[in-house]
Short mmCIF file of C-alpha atoms and ligand atoms in Angstrom, two decimals:
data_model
loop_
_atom_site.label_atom_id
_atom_site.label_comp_id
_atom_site.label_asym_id
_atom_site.label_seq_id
_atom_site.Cartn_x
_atom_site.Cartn_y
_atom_site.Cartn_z
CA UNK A 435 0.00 0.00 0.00
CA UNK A 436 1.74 3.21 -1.08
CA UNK A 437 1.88 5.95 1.22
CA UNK A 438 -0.74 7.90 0.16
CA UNK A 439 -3.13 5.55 0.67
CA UNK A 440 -2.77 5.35 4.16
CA UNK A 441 -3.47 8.70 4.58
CA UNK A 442 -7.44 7.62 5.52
CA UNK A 443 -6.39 5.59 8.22
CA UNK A 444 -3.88 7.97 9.83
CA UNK A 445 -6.17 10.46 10.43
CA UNK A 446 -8.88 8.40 12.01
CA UNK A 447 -6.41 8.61 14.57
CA UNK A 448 -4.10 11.69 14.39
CA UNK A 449 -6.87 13.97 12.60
CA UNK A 450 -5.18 15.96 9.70
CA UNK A 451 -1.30 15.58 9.86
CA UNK A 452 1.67 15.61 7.49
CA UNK A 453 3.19 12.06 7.56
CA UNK A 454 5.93 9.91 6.36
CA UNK A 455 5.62 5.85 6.48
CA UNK A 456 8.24 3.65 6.36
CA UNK A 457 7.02 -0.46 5.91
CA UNK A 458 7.74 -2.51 9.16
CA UNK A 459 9.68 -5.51 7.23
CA UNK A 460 9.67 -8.31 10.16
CA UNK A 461 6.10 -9.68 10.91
CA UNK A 462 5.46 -12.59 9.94
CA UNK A 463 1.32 -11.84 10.57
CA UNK A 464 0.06 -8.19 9.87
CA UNK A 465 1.14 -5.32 7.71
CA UNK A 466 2.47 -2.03 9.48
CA UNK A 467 4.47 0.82 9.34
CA UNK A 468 6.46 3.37 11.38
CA UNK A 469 4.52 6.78 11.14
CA UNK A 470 6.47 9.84 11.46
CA UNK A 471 4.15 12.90 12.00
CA UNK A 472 3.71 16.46 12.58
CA UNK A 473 1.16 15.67 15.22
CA UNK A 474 2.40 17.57 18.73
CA UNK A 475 1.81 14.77 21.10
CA UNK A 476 2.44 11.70 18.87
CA UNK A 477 5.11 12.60 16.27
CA UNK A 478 6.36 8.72 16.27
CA UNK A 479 3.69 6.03 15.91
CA UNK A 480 3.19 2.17 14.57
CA UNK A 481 0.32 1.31 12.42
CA UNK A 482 -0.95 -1.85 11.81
CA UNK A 483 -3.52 -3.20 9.61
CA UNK A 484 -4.69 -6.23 11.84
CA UNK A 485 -4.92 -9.52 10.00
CA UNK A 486 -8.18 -10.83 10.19
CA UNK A 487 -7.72 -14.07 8.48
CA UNK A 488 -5.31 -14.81 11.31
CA UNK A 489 -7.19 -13.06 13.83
CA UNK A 490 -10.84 -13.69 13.20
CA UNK A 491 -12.29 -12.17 16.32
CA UNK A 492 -10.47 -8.60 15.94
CA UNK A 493 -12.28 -6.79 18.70
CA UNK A 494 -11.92 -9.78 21.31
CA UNK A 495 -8.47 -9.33 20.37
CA UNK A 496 -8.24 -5.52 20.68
CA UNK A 497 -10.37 -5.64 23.97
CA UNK A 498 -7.37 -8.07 25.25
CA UNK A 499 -4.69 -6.06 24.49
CA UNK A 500 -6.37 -2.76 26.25
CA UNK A 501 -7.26 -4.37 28.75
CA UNK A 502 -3.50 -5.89 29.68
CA UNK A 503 -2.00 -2.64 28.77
CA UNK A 504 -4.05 -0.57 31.02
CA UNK A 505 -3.78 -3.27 33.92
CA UNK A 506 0.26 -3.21 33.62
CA UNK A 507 0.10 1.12 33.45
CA UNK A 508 -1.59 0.75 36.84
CA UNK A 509 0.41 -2.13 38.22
CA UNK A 510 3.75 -0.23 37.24
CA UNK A 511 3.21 3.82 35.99
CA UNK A 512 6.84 4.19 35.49
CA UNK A 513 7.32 0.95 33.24
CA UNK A 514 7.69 1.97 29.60
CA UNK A 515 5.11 -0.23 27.12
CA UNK A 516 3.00 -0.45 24.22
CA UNK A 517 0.32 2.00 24.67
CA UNK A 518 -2.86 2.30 22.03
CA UNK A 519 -3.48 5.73 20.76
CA UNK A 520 -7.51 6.02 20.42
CA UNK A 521 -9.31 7.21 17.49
CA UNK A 522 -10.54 10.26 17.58
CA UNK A 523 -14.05 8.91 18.23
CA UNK A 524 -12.24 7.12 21.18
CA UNK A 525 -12.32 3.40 19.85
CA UNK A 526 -9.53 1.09 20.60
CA UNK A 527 -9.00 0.73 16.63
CA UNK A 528 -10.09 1.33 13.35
CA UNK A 529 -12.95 -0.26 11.22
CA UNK A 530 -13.10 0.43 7.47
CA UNK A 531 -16.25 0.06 6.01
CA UNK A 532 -14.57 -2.52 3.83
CA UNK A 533 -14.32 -4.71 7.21
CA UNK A 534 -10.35 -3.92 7.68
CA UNK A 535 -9.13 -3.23 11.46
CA UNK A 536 -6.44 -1.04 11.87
CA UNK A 537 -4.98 0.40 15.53
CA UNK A 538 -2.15 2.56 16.27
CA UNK A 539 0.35 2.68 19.09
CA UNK A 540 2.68 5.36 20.16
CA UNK A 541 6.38 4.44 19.61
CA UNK A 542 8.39 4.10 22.18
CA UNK A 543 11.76 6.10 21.84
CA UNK A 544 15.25 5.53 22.23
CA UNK A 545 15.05 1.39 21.60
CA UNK A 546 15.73 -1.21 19.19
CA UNK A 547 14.87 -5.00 18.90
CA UNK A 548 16.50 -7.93 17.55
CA UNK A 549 16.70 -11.01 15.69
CA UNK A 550 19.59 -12.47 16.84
CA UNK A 551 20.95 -12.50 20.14
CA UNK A 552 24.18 -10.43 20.43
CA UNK A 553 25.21 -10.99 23.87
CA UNK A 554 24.46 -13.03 27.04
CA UNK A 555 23.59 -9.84 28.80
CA UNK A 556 20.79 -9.78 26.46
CA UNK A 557 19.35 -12.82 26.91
CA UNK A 558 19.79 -12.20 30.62
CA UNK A 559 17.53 -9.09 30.22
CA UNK A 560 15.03 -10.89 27.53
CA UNK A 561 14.21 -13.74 30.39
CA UNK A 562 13.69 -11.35 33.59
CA UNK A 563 11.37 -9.10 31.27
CA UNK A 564 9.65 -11.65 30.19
CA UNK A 565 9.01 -13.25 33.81
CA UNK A 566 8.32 -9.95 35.03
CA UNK A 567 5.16 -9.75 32.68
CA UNK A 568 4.41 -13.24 34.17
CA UNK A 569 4.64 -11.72 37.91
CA UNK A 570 2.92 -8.54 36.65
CA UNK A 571 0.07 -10.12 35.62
CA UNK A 572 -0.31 -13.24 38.16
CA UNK A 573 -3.57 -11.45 39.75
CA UNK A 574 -5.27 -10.74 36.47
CA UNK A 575 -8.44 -12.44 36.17
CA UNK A 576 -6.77 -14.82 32.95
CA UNK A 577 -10.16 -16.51 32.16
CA UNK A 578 -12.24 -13.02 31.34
CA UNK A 579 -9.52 -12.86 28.23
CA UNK A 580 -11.02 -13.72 25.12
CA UNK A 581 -9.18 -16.33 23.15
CA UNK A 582 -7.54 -14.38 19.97
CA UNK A 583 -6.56 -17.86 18.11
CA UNK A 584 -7.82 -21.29 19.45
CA UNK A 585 -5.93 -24.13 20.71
CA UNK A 586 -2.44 -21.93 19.33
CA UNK A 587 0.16 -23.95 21.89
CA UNK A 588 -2.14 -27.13 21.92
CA UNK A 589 0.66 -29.12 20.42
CA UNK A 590 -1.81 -32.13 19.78
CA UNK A 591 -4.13 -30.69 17.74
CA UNK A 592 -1.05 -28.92 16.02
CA UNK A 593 0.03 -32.80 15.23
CA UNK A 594 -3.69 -33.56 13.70
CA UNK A 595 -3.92 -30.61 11.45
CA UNK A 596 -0.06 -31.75 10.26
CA UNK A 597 -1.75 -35.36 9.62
CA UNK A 598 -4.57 -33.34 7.64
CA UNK A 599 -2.05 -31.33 5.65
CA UNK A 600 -0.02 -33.98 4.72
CA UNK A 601 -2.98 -36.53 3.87
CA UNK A 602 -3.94 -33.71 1.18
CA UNK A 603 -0.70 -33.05 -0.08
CA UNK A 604 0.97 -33.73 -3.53
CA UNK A 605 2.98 -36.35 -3.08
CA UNK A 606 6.27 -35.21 -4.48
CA UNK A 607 6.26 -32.44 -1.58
CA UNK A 608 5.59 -35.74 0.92
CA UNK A 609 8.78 -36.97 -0.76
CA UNK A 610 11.00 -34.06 -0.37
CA UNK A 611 10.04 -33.66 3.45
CA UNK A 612 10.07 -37.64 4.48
CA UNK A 613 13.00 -37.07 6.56
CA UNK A 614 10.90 -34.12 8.74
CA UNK A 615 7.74 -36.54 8.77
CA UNK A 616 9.73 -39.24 10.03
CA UNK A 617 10.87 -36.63 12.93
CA UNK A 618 7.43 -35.75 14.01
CA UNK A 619 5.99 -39.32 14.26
CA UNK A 620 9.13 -40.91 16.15
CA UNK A 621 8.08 -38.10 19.35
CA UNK A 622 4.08 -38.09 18.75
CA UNK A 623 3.85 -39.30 22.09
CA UNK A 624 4.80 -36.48 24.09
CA UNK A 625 2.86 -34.16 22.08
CA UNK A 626 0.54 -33.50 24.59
CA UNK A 627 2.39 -32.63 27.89
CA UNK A 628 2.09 -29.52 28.54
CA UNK A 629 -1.60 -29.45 27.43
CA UNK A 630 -2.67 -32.13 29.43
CA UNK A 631 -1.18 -31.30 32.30
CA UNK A 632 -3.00 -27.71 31.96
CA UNK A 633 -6.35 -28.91 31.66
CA UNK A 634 -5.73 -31.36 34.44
CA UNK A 635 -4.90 -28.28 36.40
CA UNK A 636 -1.15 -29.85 36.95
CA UNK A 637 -0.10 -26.72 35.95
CA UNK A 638 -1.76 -23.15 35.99
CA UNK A 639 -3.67 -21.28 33.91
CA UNK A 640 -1.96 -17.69 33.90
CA UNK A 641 -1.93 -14.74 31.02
CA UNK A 642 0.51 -15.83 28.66
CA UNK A 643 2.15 -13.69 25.96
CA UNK A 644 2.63 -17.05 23.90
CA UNK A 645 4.92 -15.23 20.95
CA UNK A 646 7.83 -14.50 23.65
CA UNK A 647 10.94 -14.36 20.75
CA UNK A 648 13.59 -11.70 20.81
CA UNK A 649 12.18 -9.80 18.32
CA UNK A 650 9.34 -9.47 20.80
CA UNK A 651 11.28 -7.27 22.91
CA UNK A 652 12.45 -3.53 23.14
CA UNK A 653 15.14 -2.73 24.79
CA UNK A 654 16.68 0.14 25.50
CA UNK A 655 19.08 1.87 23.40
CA UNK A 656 21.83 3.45 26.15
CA UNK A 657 21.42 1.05 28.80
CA UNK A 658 20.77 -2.36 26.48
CA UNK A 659 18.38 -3.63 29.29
CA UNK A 660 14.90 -4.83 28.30
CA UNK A 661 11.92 -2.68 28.38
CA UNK A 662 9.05 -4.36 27.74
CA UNK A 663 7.10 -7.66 25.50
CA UNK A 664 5.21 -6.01 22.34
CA UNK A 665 3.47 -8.07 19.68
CA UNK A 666 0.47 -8.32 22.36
CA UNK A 667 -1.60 -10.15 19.71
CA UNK A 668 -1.46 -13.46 21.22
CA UNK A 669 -2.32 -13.03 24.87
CA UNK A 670 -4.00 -15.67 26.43
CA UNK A 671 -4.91 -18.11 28.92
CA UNK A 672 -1.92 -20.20 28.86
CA UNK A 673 1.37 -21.70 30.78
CA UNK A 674 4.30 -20.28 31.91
CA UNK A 675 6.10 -22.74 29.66
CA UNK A 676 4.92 -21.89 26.43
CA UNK A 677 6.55 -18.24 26.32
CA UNK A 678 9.73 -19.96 28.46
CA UNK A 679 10.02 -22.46 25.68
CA UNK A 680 9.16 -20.11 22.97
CA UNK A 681 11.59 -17.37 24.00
CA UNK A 682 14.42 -20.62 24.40
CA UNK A 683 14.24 -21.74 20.81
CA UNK A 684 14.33 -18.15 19.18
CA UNK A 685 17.00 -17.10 21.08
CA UNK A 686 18.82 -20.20 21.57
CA UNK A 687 19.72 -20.20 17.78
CA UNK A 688 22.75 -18.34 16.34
CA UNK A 689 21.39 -18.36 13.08
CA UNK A 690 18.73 -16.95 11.25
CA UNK A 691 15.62 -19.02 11.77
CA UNK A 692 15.35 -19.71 7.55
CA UNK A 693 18.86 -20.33 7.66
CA UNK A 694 19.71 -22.80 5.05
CA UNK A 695 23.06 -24.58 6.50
CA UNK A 696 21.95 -26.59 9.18
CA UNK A 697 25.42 -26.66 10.18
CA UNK A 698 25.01 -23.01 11.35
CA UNK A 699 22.25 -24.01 14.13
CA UNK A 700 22.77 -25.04 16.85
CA UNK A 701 21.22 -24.69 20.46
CA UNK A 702 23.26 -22.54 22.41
CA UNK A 703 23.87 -23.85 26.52
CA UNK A 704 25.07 -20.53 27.66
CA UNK A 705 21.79 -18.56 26.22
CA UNK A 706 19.75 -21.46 27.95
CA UNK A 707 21.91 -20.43 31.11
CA UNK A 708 21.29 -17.28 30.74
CA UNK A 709 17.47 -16.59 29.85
CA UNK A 710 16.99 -19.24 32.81
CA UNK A 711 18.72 -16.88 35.33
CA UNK A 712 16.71 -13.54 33.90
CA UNK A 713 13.43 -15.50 34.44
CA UNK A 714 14.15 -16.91 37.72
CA UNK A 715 15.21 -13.49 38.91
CA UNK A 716 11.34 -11.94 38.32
CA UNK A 717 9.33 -15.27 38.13
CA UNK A 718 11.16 -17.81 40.37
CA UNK A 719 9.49 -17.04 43.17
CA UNK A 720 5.60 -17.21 41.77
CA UNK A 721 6.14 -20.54 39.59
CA UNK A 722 4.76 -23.87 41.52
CA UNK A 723 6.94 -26.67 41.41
CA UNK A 724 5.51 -28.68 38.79
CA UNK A 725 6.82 -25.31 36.21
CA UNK A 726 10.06 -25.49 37.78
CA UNK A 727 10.67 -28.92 37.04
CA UNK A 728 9.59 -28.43 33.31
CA UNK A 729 12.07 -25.40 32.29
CA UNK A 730 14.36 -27.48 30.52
CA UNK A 731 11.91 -29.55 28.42
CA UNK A 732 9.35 -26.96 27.65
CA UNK A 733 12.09 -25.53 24.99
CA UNK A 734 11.74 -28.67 23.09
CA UNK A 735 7.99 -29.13 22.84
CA UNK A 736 7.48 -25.77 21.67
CA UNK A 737 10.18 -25.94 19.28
CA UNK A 738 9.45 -28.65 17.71
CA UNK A 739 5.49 -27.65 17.96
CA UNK A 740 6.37 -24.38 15.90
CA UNK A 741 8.77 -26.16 13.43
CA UNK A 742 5.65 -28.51 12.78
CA UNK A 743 3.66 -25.72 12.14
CA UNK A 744 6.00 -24.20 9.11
CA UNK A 745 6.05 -27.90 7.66
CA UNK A 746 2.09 -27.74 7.84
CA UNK A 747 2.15 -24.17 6.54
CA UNK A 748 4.36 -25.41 3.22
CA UNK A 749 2.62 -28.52 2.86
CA UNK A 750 -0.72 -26.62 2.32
CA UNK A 751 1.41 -23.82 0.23
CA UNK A 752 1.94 -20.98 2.58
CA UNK A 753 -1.28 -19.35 3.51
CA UNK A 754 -0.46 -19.18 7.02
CA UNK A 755 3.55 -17.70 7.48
CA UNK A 756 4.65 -15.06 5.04
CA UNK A 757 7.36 -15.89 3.04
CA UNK A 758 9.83 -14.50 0.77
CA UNK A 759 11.00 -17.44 -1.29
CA UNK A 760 9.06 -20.81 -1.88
CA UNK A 761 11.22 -23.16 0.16
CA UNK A 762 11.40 -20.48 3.45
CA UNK A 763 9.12 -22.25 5.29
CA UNK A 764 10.71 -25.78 4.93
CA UNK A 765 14.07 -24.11 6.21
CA UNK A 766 12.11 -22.10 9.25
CA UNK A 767 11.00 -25.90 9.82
CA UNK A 768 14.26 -27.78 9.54
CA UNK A 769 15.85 -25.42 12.01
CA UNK A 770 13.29 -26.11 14.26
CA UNK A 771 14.15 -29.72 14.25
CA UNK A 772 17.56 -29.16 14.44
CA UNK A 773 17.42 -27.32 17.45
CA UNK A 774 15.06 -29.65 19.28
CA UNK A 775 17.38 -32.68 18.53
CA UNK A 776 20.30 -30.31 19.92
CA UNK A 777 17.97 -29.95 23.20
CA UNK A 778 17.29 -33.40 23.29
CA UNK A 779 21.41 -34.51 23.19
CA UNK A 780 21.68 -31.59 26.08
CA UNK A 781 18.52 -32.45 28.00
CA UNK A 782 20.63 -33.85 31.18
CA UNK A 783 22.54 -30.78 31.07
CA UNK A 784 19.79 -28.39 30.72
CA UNK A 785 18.07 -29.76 33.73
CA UNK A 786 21.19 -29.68 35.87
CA UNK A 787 21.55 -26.04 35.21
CA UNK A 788 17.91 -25.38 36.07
CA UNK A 789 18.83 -27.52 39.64
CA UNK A 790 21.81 -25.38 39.83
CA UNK A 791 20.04 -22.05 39.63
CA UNK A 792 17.37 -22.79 41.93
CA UNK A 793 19.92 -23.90 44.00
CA UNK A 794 21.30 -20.00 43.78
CA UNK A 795 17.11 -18.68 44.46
CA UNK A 796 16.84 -21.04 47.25
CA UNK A 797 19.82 -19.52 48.76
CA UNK A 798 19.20 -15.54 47.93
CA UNK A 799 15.84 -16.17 49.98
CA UNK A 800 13.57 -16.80 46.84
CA UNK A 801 11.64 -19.96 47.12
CA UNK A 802 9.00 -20.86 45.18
CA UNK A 803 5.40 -21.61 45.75
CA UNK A 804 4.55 -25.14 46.22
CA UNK A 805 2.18 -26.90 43.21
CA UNK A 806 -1.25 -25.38 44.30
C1 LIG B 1488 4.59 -15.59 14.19
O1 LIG B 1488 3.79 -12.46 14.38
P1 LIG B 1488 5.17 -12.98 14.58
O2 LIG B 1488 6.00 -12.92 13.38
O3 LIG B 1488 5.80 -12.35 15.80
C2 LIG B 1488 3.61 -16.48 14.91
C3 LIG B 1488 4.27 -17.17 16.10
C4 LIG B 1488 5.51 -17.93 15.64
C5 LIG B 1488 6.43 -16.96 14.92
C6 LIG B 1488 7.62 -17.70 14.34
C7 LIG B 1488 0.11 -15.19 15.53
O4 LIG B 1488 4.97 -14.53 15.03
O5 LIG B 1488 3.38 -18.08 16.71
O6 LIG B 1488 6.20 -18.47 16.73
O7 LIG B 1488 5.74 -16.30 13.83
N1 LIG B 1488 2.45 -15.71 15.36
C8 LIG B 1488 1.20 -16.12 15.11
O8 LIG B 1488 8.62 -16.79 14.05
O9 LIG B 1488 0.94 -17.19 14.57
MG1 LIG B 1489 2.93 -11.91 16.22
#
């Protein structure tokens, strides 16, 4: 969409302003832009034009990420976040007449994100931000969010709509990925985990950012310590271990997560060590013990769970993921797998350097709650 054209939406927010846009490359989901403006009291603002296909219930989604934004202002005034800038009939977004959503948010200056991790002190930061949103939010009443995409971590019914994908599929693309297929059956079993164990109430329901990657988070410019989670699109009832494990196989990877040379990917022990000790710092002491005892596996369910999804995705020719080149989602896949078969060599290790730093909480005073 040239510039020009967003000129309509713009000032459903801003009223009458000179602008300049400049196209947000990274998402993977919606289109946006940075705004730069004449406008006195937001000169530097993010518009997005929501993705409905993706995000089918646009105003249970909007009313989800008001609501958590307004709750964390209160909880914490002098925390920098993601704030919504209301139209000027005060709605929390934007409804063209022909049915598409758009919302703006201010920009928050002075900060930069990420796709690759560039030091340890950065992962350190990435994992006590991201448990701090945990803590933040442990008293919000997580069922009265509305559910933006159904059954999104439920790794079993990620494995049936695989099946489905590949039972329609030509077969010469069943061919080229019969190494990947091969991956996914031999670990079927485990598949459901996590999920089980939530709806069993083994584990807890809490608010759950669920897209937790580096690229997720701001940090600050000067300082290089994390601000605050954007990309609130996916908040939801969830656990604890989907963002951990999320956050674990972005960040554990050196490479790019298309990267082509599987030779370049490899899960990285010290970023595990790291994120771990950030988390623990802000969450240790609200996770039960059941959580605790799952840091080090969680990683490799949701890895694998999202590399399944990019197979499914090029199986059924991309509707899902945008890509830039016709075999990017096989690579985002095979990385996946790499990664999780990394984890699964390290798995003894990773737990002994979960026992190790809880070791370190128990003895700085922090304990954590017993399973409730
Ligand atoms: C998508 O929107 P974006 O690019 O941050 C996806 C995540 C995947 C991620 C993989 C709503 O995130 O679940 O983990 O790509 N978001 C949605 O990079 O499906
Ligand atoms: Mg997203």
């Amino acid at each position: 969409m040239s510039e020009t054209n967003l000129f309509p939406y713009i000032s459903e927010f801003l009223g009458t302003v000179e602008f300049q846009a400049e196209v947000i490359q990274d998402g993977h989901i919606h289109d946006g832009w940075y705004i730069h403006t004449n406008h006195t009291t937001y000169p530097e603002t993010i518009l997005q034009k929501v993705n409905t296909h993706v995000f089918t219930d646009p105003d249970g989604l909007m009313q989800n990420i008001h609501q958590i934004t307004s709750f964390l202002q209160k909880k914490n005034p002098s925390q920098k976040q993601l704030n919504l800038i209301p139209t000027s009939l005060r709605k929390i977004y934007f409804q063209a007449t022909d049915g598409s959503v758009w919302r703006m948010y201010e920009r928050i200056p002075n900060c930069y994100s990420t796709q690759i991790t560039q030091n340890l002190r950065q992962v350190y930061e990435a994992g006590r931000v991201t448990g701090y949103f945990l803590k933040q939010l442990q008293d919000y009443p997580v069922h009265s969010l509305n559910i933006s995409i159904p059954d999104f971590h439920n790794t079993p019914k990620r494995y049936q709509d695989f099946l489905q994908a590949l039972s329609a599929a030509d077969a010469e693309l069943v061919q080229l990925v019969q190494p990947e297929i091969e991956f996914l059956h031999k670990r079927s079993d485990h598949f459901g985990l996590i999920w089980e164990a939530l709806y069993e109430q083994r584990l807890p329901w809490r608010v759950t950012h669920n897209d937790t990657k580096l690229d997720n988070i701001l940090f600050d410019l000067n300082t290089d310590q994390a601000i605050c989670l954007i990309d609130l699109d996916t908040i939801m009832p969830g656990s604890a271990l989907f963002d951990f494990g999320d956050a674990l196989r972005a960040m554990g990877n050196p490479a790019a997560e298309d990267e082509p040379d599987l030779t370049k990917v490899e899960f990285q022990m010290p970023v595990f060590e790291a994120y771990t000790q950030g988390y623990l710092a802000t969450a240790g002491e609200i996770l039960t013990e059941q959580e605790l005892s799952w840091l080090a596996l969680s990683p490799w369910l949701i890895t694998i769970e999202i590399g399944m999804r990019f197979l499914t995705d090029y199986l059924q020719g991309n509707p899902y993921f945008r890509i830039h080149y016709p075999m990017q989602n096989l690579y985002r896949c095979r990385t996946q797998f790499k990664l999780a078969s990394d984890m699964e060599a390290q798995q003894y290790l990773m737990k002994s350097i979960v026992q190790k730093l809880r070791n370190g909480m128990y003895s700085l005073g922090i304990e954590s709650k017993q399973e409730s």
